[in-house]
PDB file of C-alpha atoms in Angstrom:
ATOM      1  CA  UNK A   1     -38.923 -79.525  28.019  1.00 81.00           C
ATOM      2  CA  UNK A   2     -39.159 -76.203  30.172  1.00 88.00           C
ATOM      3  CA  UNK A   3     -42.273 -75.322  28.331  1.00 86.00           C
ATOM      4  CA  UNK A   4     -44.070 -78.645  29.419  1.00 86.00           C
ATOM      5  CA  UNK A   5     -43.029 -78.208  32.926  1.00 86.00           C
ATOM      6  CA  UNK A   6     -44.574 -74.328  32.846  1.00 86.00           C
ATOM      7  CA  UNK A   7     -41.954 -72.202  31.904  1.00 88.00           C
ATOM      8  CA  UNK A   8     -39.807 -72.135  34.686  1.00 91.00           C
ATOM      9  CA  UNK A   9     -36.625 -70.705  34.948  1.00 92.00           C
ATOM     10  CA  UNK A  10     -35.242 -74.144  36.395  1.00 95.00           C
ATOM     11  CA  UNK A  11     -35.939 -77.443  36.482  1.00 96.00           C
ATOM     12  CA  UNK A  12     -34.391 -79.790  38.558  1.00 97.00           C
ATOM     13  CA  UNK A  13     -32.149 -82.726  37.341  1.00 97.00           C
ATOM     14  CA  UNK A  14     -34.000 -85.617  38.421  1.00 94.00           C
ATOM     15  CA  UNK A  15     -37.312 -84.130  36.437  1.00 94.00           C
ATOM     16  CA  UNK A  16     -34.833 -83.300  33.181  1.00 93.00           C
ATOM     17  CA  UNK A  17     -33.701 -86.970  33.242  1.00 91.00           C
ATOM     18  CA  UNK A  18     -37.323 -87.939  33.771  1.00 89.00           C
ATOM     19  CA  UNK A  19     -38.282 -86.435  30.687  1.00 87.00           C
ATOM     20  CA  UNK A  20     -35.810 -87.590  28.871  1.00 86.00           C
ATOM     21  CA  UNK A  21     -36.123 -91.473  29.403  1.00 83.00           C
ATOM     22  CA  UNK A  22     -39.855 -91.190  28.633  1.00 82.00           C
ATOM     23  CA  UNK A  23     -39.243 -89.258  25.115  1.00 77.00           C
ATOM     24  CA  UNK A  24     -40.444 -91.521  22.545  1.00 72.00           C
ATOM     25  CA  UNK A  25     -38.148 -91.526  19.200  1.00 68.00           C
ATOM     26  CA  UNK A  26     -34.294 -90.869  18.747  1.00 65.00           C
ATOM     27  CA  UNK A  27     -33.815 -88.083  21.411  1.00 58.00           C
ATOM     28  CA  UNK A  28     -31.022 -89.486  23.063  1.00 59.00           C
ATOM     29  CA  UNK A  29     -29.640 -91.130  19.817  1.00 58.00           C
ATOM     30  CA  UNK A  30     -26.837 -94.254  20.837  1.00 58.00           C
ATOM     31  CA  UNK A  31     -27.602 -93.490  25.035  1.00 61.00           C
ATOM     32  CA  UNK A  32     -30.425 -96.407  25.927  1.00 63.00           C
ATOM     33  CA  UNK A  33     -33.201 -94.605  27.947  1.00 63.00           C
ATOM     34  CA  UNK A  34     -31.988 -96.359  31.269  1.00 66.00           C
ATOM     35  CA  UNK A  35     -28.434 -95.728  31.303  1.00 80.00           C
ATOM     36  CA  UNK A  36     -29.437 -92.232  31.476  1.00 86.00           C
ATOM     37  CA  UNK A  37     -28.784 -90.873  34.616  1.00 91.00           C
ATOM     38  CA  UNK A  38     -28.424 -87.291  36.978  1.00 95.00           C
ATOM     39  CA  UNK A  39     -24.048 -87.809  35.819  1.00 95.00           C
ATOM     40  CA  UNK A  40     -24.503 -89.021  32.422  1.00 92.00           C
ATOM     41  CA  UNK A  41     -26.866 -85.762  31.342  1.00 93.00           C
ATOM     42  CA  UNK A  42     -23.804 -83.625  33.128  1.00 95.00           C
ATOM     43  CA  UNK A  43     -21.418 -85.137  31.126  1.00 93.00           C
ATOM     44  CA  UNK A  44     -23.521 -84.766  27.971  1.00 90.00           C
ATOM     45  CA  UNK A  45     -24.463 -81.239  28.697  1.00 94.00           C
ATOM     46  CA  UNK A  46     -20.511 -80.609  29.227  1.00 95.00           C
ATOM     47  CA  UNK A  47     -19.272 -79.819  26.048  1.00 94.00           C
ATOM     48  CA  UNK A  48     -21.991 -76.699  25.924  1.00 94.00           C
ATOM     49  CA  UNK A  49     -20.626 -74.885  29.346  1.00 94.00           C
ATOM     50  CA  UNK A  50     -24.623 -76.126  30.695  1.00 97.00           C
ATOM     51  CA  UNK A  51     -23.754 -76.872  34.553  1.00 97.00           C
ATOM     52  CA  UNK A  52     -25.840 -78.175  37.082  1.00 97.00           C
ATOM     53  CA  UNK A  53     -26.885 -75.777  40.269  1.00 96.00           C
ATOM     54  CA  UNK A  54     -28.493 -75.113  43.568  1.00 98.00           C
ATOM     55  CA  UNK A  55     -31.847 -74.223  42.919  1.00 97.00           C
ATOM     56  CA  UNK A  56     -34.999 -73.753  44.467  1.00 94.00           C
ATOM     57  CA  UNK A  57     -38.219 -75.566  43.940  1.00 91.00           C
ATOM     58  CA  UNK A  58     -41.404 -74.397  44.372  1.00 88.00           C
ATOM     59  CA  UNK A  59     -41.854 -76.243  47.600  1.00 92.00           C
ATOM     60  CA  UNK A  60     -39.372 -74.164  48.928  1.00 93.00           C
ATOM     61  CA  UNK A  61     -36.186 -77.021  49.111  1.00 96.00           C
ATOM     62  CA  UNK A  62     -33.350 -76.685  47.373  1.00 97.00           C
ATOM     63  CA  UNK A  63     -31.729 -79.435  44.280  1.00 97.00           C
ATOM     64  CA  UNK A  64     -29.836 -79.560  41.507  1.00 98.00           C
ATOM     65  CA  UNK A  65     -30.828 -78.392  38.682  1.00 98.00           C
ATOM     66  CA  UNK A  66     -30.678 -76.358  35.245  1.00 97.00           C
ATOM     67  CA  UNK A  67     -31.118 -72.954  34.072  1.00 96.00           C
ATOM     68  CA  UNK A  68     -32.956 -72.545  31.165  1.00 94.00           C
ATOM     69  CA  UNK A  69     -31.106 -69.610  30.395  1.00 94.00           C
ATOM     70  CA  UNK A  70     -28.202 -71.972  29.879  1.00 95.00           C
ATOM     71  CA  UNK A  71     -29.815 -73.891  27.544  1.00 92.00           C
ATOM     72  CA  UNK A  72     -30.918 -70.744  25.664  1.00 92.00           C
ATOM     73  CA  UNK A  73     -27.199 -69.448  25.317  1.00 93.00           C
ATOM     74  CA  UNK A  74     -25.789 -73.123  24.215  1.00 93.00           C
ATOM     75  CA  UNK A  75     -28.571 -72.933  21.033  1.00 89.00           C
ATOM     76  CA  UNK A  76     -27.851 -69.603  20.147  1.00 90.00           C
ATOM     77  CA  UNK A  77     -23.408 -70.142  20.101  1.00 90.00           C
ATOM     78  CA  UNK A  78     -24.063 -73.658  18.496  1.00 85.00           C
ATOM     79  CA  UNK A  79     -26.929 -72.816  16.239  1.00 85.00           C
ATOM     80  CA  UNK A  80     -27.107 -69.356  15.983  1.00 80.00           C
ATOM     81  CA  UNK A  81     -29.050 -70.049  12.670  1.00 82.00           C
ATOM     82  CA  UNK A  82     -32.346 -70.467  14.674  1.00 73.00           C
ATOM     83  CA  UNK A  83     -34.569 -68.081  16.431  1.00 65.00           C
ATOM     84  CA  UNK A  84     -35.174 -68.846  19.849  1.00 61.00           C
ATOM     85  CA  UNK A  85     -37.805 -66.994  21.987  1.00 60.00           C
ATOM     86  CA  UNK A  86     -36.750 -67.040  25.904  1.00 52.00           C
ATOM     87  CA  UNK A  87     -40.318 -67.547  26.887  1.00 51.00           C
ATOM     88  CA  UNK A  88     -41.003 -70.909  25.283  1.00 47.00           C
ATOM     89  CA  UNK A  89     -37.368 -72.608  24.114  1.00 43.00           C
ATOM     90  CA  UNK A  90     -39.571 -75.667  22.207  1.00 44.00           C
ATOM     91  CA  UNK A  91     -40.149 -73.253  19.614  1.00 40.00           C
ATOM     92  CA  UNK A  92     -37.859 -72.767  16.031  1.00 37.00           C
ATOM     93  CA  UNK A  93     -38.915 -70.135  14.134  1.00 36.00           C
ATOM     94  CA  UNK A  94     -37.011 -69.501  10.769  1.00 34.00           C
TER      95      UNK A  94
END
């Protein structure tokens, strides 16, 4: 998701959830695209210490938002089995 938004070191919640309702396939598993919403991906993220913060867009204003870097840390305690390079977090390598 960060890597199709240009790598940044944030993105804010409304363009995660964004994303996420227009992901074709199982992605969200039982959630139905539209329930999803700025709470609902807090409350799934949760359970893997990923918080919402301030941050600061490119335009300068601040939102809420994610650090990547918390998303990094969550895959490497919960599946420390795969490889992930901080630069672009789509990839897996074995």
């Amino acid at each position: 998701m960060f890597a199709a938004h240009g790598d940044p070191g944030a993105l804010p919640t409304t363009d995660i959830v964004e994303a996420l309702r227009s992901t074709k396939g199982p992605a969200l598993g039982t959630w139905q695209r539209e329930d999803l919403t700025p709470r609902r991906l807090a409350i799934l993220l949760s359970p893997y210490n990923i918080r919402s913060h301030n941050i600061r867009v490119p335009d300068g204003t601040q939102r809420k938002g994610y650090q990547r870097s918390e998303f990094t840390a969550a895959l490497r305690r919960h599946r420390p089995d795969l490889s992930v390079n901080p630069a672009r977090h789509d990839e897996r390598t074995a």
